[in-house]
XYZ file of N, CA and C in Angstrom:
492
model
N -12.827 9.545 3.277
C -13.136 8.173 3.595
C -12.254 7.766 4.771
N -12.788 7.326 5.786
C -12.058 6.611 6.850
C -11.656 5.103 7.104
N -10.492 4.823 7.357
C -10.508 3.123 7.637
C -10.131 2.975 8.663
N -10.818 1.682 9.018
C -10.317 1.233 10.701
C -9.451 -0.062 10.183
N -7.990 -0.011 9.915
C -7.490 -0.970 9.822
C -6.628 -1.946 11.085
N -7.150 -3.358 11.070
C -6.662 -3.706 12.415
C -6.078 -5.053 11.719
N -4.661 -5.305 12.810
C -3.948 -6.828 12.755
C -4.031 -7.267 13.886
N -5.099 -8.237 13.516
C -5.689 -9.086 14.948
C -4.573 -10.058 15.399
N -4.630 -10.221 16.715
C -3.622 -11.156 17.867
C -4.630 -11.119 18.650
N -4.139 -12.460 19.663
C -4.860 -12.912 20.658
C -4.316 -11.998 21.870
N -3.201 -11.752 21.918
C -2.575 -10.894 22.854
C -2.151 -9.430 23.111
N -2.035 -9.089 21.003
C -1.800 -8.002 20.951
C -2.699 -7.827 19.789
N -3.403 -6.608 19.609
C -4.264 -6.340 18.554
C -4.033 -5.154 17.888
N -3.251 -4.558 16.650
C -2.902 -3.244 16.177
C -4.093 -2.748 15.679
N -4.681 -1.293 16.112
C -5.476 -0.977 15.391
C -5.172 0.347 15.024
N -5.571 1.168 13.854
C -4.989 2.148 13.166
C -6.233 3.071 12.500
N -6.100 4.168 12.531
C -7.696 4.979 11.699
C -6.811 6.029 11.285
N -6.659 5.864 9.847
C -6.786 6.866 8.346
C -8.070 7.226 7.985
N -7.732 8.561 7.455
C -8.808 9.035 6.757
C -7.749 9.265 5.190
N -8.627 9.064 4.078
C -8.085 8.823 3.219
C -8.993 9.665 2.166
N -8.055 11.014 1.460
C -8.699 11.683 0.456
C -8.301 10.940 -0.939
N -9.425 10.176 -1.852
C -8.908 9.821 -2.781
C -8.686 11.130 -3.906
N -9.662 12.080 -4.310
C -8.942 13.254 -4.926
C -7.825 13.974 -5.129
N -7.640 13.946 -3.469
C -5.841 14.507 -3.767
C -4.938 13.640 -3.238
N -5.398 12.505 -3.386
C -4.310 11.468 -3.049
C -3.780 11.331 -1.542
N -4.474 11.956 -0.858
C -3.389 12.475 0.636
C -4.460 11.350 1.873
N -3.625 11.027 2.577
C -3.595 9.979 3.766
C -3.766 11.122 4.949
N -4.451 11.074 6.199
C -4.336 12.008 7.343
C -4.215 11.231 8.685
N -3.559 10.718 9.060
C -3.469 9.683 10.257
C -4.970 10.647 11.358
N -5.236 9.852 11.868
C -6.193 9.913 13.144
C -6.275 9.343 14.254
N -5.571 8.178 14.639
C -5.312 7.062 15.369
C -4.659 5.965 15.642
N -3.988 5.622 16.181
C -2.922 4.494 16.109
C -2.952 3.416 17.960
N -2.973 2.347 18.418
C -2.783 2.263 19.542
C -3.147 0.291 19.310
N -2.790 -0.332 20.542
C -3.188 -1.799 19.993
C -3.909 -2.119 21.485
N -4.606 -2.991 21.068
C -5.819 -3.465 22.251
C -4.600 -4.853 22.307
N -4.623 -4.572 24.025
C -3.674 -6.018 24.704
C -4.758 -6.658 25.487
N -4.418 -7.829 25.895
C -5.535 -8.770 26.483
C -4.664 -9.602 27.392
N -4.730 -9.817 28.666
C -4.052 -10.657 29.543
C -4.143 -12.116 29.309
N -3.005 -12.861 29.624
C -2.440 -14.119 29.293
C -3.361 -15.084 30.558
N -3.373 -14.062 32.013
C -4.007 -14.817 33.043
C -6.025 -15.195 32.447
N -6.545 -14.444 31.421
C -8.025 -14.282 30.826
C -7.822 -15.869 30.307
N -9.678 -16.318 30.442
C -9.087 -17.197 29.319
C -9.720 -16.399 27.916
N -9.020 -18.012 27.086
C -9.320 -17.190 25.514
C -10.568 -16.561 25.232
N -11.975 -16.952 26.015
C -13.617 -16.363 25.839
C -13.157 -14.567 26.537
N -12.781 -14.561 27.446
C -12.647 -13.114 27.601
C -11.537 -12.154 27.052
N -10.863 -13.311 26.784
C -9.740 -12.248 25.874
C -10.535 -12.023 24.558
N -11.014 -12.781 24.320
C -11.689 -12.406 22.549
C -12.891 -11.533 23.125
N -13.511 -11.336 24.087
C -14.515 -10.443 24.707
C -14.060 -9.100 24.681
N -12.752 -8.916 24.968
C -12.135 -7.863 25.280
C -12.207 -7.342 23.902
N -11.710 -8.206 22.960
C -11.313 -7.034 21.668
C -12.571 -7.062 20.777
N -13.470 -7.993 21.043
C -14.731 -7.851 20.397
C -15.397 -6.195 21.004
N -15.454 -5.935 22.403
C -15.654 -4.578 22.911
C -14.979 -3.617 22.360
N -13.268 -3.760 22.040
C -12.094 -2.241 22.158
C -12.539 -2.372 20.284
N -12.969 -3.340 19.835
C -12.872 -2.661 18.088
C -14.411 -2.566 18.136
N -15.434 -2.911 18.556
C -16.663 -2.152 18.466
C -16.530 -0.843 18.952
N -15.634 -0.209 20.292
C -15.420 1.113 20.604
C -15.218 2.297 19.896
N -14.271 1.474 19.094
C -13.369 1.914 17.823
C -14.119 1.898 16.566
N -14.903 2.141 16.503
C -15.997 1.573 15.290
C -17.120 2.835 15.503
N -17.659 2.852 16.527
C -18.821 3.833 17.480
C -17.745 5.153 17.287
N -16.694 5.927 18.074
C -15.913 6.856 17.245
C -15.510 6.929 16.658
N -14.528 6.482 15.558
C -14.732 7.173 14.355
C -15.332 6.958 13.218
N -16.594 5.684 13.159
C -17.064 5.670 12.265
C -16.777 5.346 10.935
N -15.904 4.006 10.906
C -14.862 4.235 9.862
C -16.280 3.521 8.749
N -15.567 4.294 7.196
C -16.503 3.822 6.183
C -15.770 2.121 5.677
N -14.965 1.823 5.877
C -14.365 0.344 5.427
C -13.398 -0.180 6.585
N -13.242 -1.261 7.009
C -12.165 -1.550 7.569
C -11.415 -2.845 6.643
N -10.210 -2.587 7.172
C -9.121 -3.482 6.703
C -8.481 -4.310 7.622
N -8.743 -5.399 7.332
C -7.929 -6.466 8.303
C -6.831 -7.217 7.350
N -5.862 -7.532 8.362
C -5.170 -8.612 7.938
C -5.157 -9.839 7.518
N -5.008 -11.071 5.836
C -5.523 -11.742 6.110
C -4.521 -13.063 7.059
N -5.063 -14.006 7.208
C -4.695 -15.004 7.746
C -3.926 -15.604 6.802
N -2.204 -15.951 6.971
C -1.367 -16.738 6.392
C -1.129 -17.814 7.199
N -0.639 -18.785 6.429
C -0.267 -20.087 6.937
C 1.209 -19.654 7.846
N 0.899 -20.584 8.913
C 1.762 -20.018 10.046
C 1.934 -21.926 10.852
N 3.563 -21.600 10.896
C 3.866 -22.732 11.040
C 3.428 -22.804 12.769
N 3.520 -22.649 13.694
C 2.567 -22.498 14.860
C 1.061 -22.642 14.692
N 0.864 -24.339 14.862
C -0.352 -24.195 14.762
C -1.682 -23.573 15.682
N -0.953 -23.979 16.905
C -1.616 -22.774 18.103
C -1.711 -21.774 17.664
N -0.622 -20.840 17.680
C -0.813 -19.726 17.133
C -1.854 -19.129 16.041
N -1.910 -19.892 15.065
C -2.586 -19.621 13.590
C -4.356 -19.866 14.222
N -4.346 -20.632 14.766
C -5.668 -21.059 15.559
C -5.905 -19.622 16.375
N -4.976 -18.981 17.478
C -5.612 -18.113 17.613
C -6.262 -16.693 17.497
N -5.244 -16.631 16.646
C -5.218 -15.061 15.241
C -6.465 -15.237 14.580
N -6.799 -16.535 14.037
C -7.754 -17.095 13.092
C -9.310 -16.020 14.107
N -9.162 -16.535 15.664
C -10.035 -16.539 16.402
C -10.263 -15.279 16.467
N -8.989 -14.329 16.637
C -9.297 -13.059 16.947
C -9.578 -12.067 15.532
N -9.290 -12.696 14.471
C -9.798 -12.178 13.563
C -11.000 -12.170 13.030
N -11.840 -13.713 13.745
C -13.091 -13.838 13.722
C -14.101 -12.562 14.241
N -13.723 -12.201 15.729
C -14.036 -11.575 16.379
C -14.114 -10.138 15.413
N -12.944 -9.533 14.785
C -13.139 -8.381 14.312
C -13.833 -8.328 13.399
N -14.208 -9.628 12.547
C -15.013 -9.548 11.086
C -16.393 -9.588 11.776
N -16.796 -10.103 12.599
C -17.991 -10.120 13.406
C -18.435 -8.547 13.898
N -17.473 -8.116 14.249
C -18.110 -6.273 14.477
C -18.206 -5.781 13.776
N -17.472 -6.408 12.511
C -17.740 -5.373 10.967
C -19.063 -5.431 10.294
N -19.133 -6.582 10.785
C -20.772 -7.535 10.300
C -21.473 -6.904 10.862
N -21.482 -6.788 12.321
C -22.740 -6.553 12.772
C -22.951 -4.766 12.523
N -22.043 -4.195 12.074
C -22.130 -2.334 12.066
C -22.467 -2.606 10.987
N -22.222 -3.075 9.835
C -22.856 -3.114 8.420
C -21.267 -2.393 7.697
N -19.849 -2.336 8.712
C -18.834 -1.885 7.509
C -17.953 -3.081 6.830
N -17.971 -2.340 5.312
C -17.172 -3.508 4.833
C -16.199 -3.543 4.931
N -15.689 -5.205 4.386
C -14.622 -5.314 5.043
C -13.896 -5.820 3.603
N -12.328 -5.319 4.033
C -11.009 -5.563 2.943
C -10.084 -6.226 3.313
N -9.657 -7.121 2.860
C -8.601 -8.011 3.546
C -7.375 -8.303 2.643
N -6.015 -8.205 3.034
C -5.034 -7.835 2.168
C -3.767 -9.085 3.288
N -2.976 -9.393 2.493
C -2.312 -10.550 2.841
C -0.601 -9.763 3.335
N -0.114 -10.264 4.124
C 1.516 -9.203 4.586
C 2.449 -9.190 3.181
N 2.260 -10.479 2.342
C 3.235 -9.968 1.099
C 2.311 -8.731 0.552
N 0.923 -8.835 0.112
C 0.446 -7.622 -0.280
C 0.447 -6.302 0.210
N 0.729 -5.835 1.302
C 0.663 -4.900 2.168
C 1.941 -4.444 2.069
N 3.490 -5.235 1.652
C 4.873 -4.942 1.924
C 4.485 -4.165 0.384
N 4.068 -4.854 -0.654
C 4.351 -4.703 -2.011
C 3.674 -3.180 -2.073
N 2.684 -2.673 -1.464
C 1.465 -1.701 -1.978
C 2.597 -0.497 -0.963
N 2.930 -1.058 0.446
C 3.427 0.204 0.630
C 5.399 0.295 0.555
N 5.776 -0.701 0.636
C 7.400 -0.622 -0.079
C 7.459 -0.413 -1.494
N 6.709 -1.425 -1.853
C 6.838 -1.256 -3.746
C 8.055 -2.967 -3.571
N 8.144 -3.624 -2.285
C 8.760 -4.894 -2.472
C 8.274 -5.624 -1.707
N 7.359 -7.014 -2.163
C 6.541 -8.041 -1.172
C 7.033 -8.673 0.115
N 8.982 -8.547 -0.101
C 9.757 -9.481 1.460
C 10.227 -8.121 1.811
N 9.477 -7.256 1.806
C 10.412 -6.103 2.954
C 10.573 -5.831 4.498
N 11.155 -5.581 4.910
C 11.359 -6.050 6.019
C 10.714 -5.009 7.103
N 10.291 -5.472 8.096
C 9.757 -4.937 9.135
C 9.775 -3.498 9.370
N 11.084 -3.194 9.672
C 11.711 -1.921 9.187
C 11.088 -0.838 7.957
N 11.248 -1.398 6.898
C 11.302 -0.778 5.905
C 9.935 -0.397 5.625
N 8.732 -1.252 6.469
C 7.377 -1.116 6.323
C 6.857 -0.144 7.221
N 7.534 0.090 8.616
C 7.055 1.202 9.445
C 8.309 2.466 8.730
N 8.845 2.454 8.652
C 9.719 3.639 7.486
C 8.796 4.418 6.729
N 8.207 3.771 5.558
C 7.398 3.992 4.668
C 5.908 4.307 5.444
N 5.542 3.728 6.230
C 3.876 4.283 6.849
C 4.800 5.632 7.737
N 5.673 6.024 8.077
C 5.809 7.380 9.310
C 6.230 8.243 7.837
N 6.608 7.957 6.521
C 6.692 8.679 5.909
C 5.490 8.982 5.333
N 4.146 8.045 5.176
C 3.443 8.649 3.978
C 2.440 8.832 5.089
N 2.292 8.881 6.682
C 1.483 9.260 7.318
C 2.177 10.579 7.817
N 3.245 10.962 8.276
C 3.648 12.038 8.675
C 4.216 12.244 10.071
N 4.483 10.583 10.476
C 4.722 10.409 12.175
C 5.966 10.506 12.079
N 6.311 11.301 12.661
C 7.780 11.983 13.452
C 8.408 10.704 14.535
N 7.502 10.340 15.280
C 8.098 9.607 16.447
C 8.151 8.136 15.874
N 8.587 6.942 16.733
C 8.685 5.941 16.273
C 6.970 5.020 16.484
N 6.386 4.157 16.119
C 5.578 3.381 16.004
C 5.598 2.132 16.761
N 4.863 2.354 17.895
C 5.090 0.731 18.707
C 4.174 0.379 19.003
N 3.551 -0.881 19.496
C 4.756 -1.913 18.632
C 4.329 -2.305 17.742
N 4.709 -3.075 16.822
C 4.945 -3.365 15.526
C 3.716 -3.279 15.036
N 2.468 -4.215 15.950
C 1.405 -4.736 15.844
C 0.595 -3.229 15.001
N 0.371 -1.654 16.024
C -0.106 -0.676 15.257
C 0.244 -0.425 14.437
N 1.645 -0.259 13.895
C 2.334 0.107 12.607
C 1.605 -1.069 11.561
N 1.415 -1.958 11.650
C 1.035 -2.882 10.902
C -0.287 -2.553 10.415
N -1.087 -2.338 11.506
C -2.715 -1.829 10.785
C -2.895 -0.961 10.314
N -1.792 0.285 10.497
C -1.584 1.637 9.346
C -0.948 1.387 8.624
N -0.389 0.255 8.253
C 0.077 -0.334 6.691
C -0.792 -1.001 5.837
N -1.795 -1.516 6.907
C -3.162 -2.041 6.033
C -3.796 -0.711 5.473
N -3.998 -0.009 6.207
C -4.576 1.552 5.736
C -3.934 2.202 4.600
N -3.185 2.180 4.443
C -2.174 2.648 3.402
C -2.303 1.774 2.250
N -1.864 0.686 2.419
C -2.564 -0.119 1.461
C -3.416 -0.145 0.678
N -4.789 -0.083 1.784
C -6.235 -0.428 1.192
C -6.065 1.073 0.161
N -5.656 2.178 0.646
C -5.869 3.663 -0.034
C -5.135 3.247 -0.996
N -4.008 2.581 -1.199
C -3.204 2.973 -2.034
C -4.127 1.798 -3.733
N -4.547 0.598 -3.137
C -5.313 0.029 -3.851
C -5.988 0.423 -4.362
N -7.538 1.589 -4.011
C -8.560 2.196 -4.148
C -7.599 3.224 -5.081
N -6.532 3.774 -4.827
C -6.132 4.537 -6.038
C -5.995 3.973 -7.750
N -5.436 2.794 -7.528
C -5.064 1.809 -8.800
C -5.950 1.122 -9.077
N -7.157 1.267 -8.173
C -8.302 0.661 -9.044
C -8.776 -1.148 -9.050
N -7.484 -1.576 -8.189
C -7.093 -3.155 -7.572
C -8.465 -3.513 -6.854
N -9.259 -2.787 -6.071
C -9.881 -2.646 -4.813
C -11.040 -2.915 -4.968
N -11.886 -4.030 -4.614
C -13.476 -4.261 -4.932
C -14.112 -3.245 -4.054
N -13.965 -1.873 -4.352
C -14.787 -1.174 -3.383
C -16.771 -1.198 -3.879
């Protein structure tokens, strides 16, 4: 089973592709990289941009579920407005390919892959280079983040949590 897990930004977009054996339990990284969008765009072509780079991403590898991040209350209301937007955008390509979609919240995502809901930044790309197998470091944060959704969603679908 493959996931295209992504943490949408208006500026920076993490996107991540696991393939995920639930039989033997084992995770196989396939992809990691984040779609950036210029500050000089306005917001219609910046959300153009990643509406294109995660349909791209969708057309190769074909993922059977994707996982997004969900939307928390965020004291920046600009901000929260435009995550909201760019997350629109990714549930919209999921829609229109026909993949479903899983959405998991950052305390849920710390808890499924630390085993603690306030863990810290750190401790969350730690745990994804350990249970994916990445040697090098993870940048920036934004990709590490959507292979923590991936990890997640697998690790859910193991325990049975998971409306698959």
């Amino acid at each position: 089973m493959i996931f295209l897990g992504v943490d949408p930004g208006t500026a920076t977009t993490g996107v991540g592709v696991v393939a995920f054996e639930i039989k033997t339990k084992s995770f196989k990284l396939l992809f990691y990289d984040v779609i950036t969008t210029s500050k000089s765009l306005s917001a219609a072509l910046r959300l153009r941009e990643i509406f294109e780079a995660v349909n791209h991403f969708i057309q190769v590898f074909s993922p059977h579920q994707m996982v997004v991040e969900e939307l928390f209350f965020n004291r920046n209301v600009k901000t929260a407005l435009s995550v909201g937007e760019a997350r629109g955008v990714v549930l919209l390509c999921a829609a229109l390919i026909g993949v479903p979609v899983f959405e998991y919240t950052p305390l849920e995502v710390k808890q499924a892959v630390v085993g603690y809901g306030r863990a810290s930044k750190q401790q969350v790309i730690y745990m994804v280079r350990q249970i994916l197998g990445i040697s090098e470091e993870i940048t920036p944060d934004d990709a590490a983040d959507a292979l923590a959704l991936c990890v997640c969603h697998g690790f859910r679908l193991l325990l049975g949590s998971s409306n698959v």
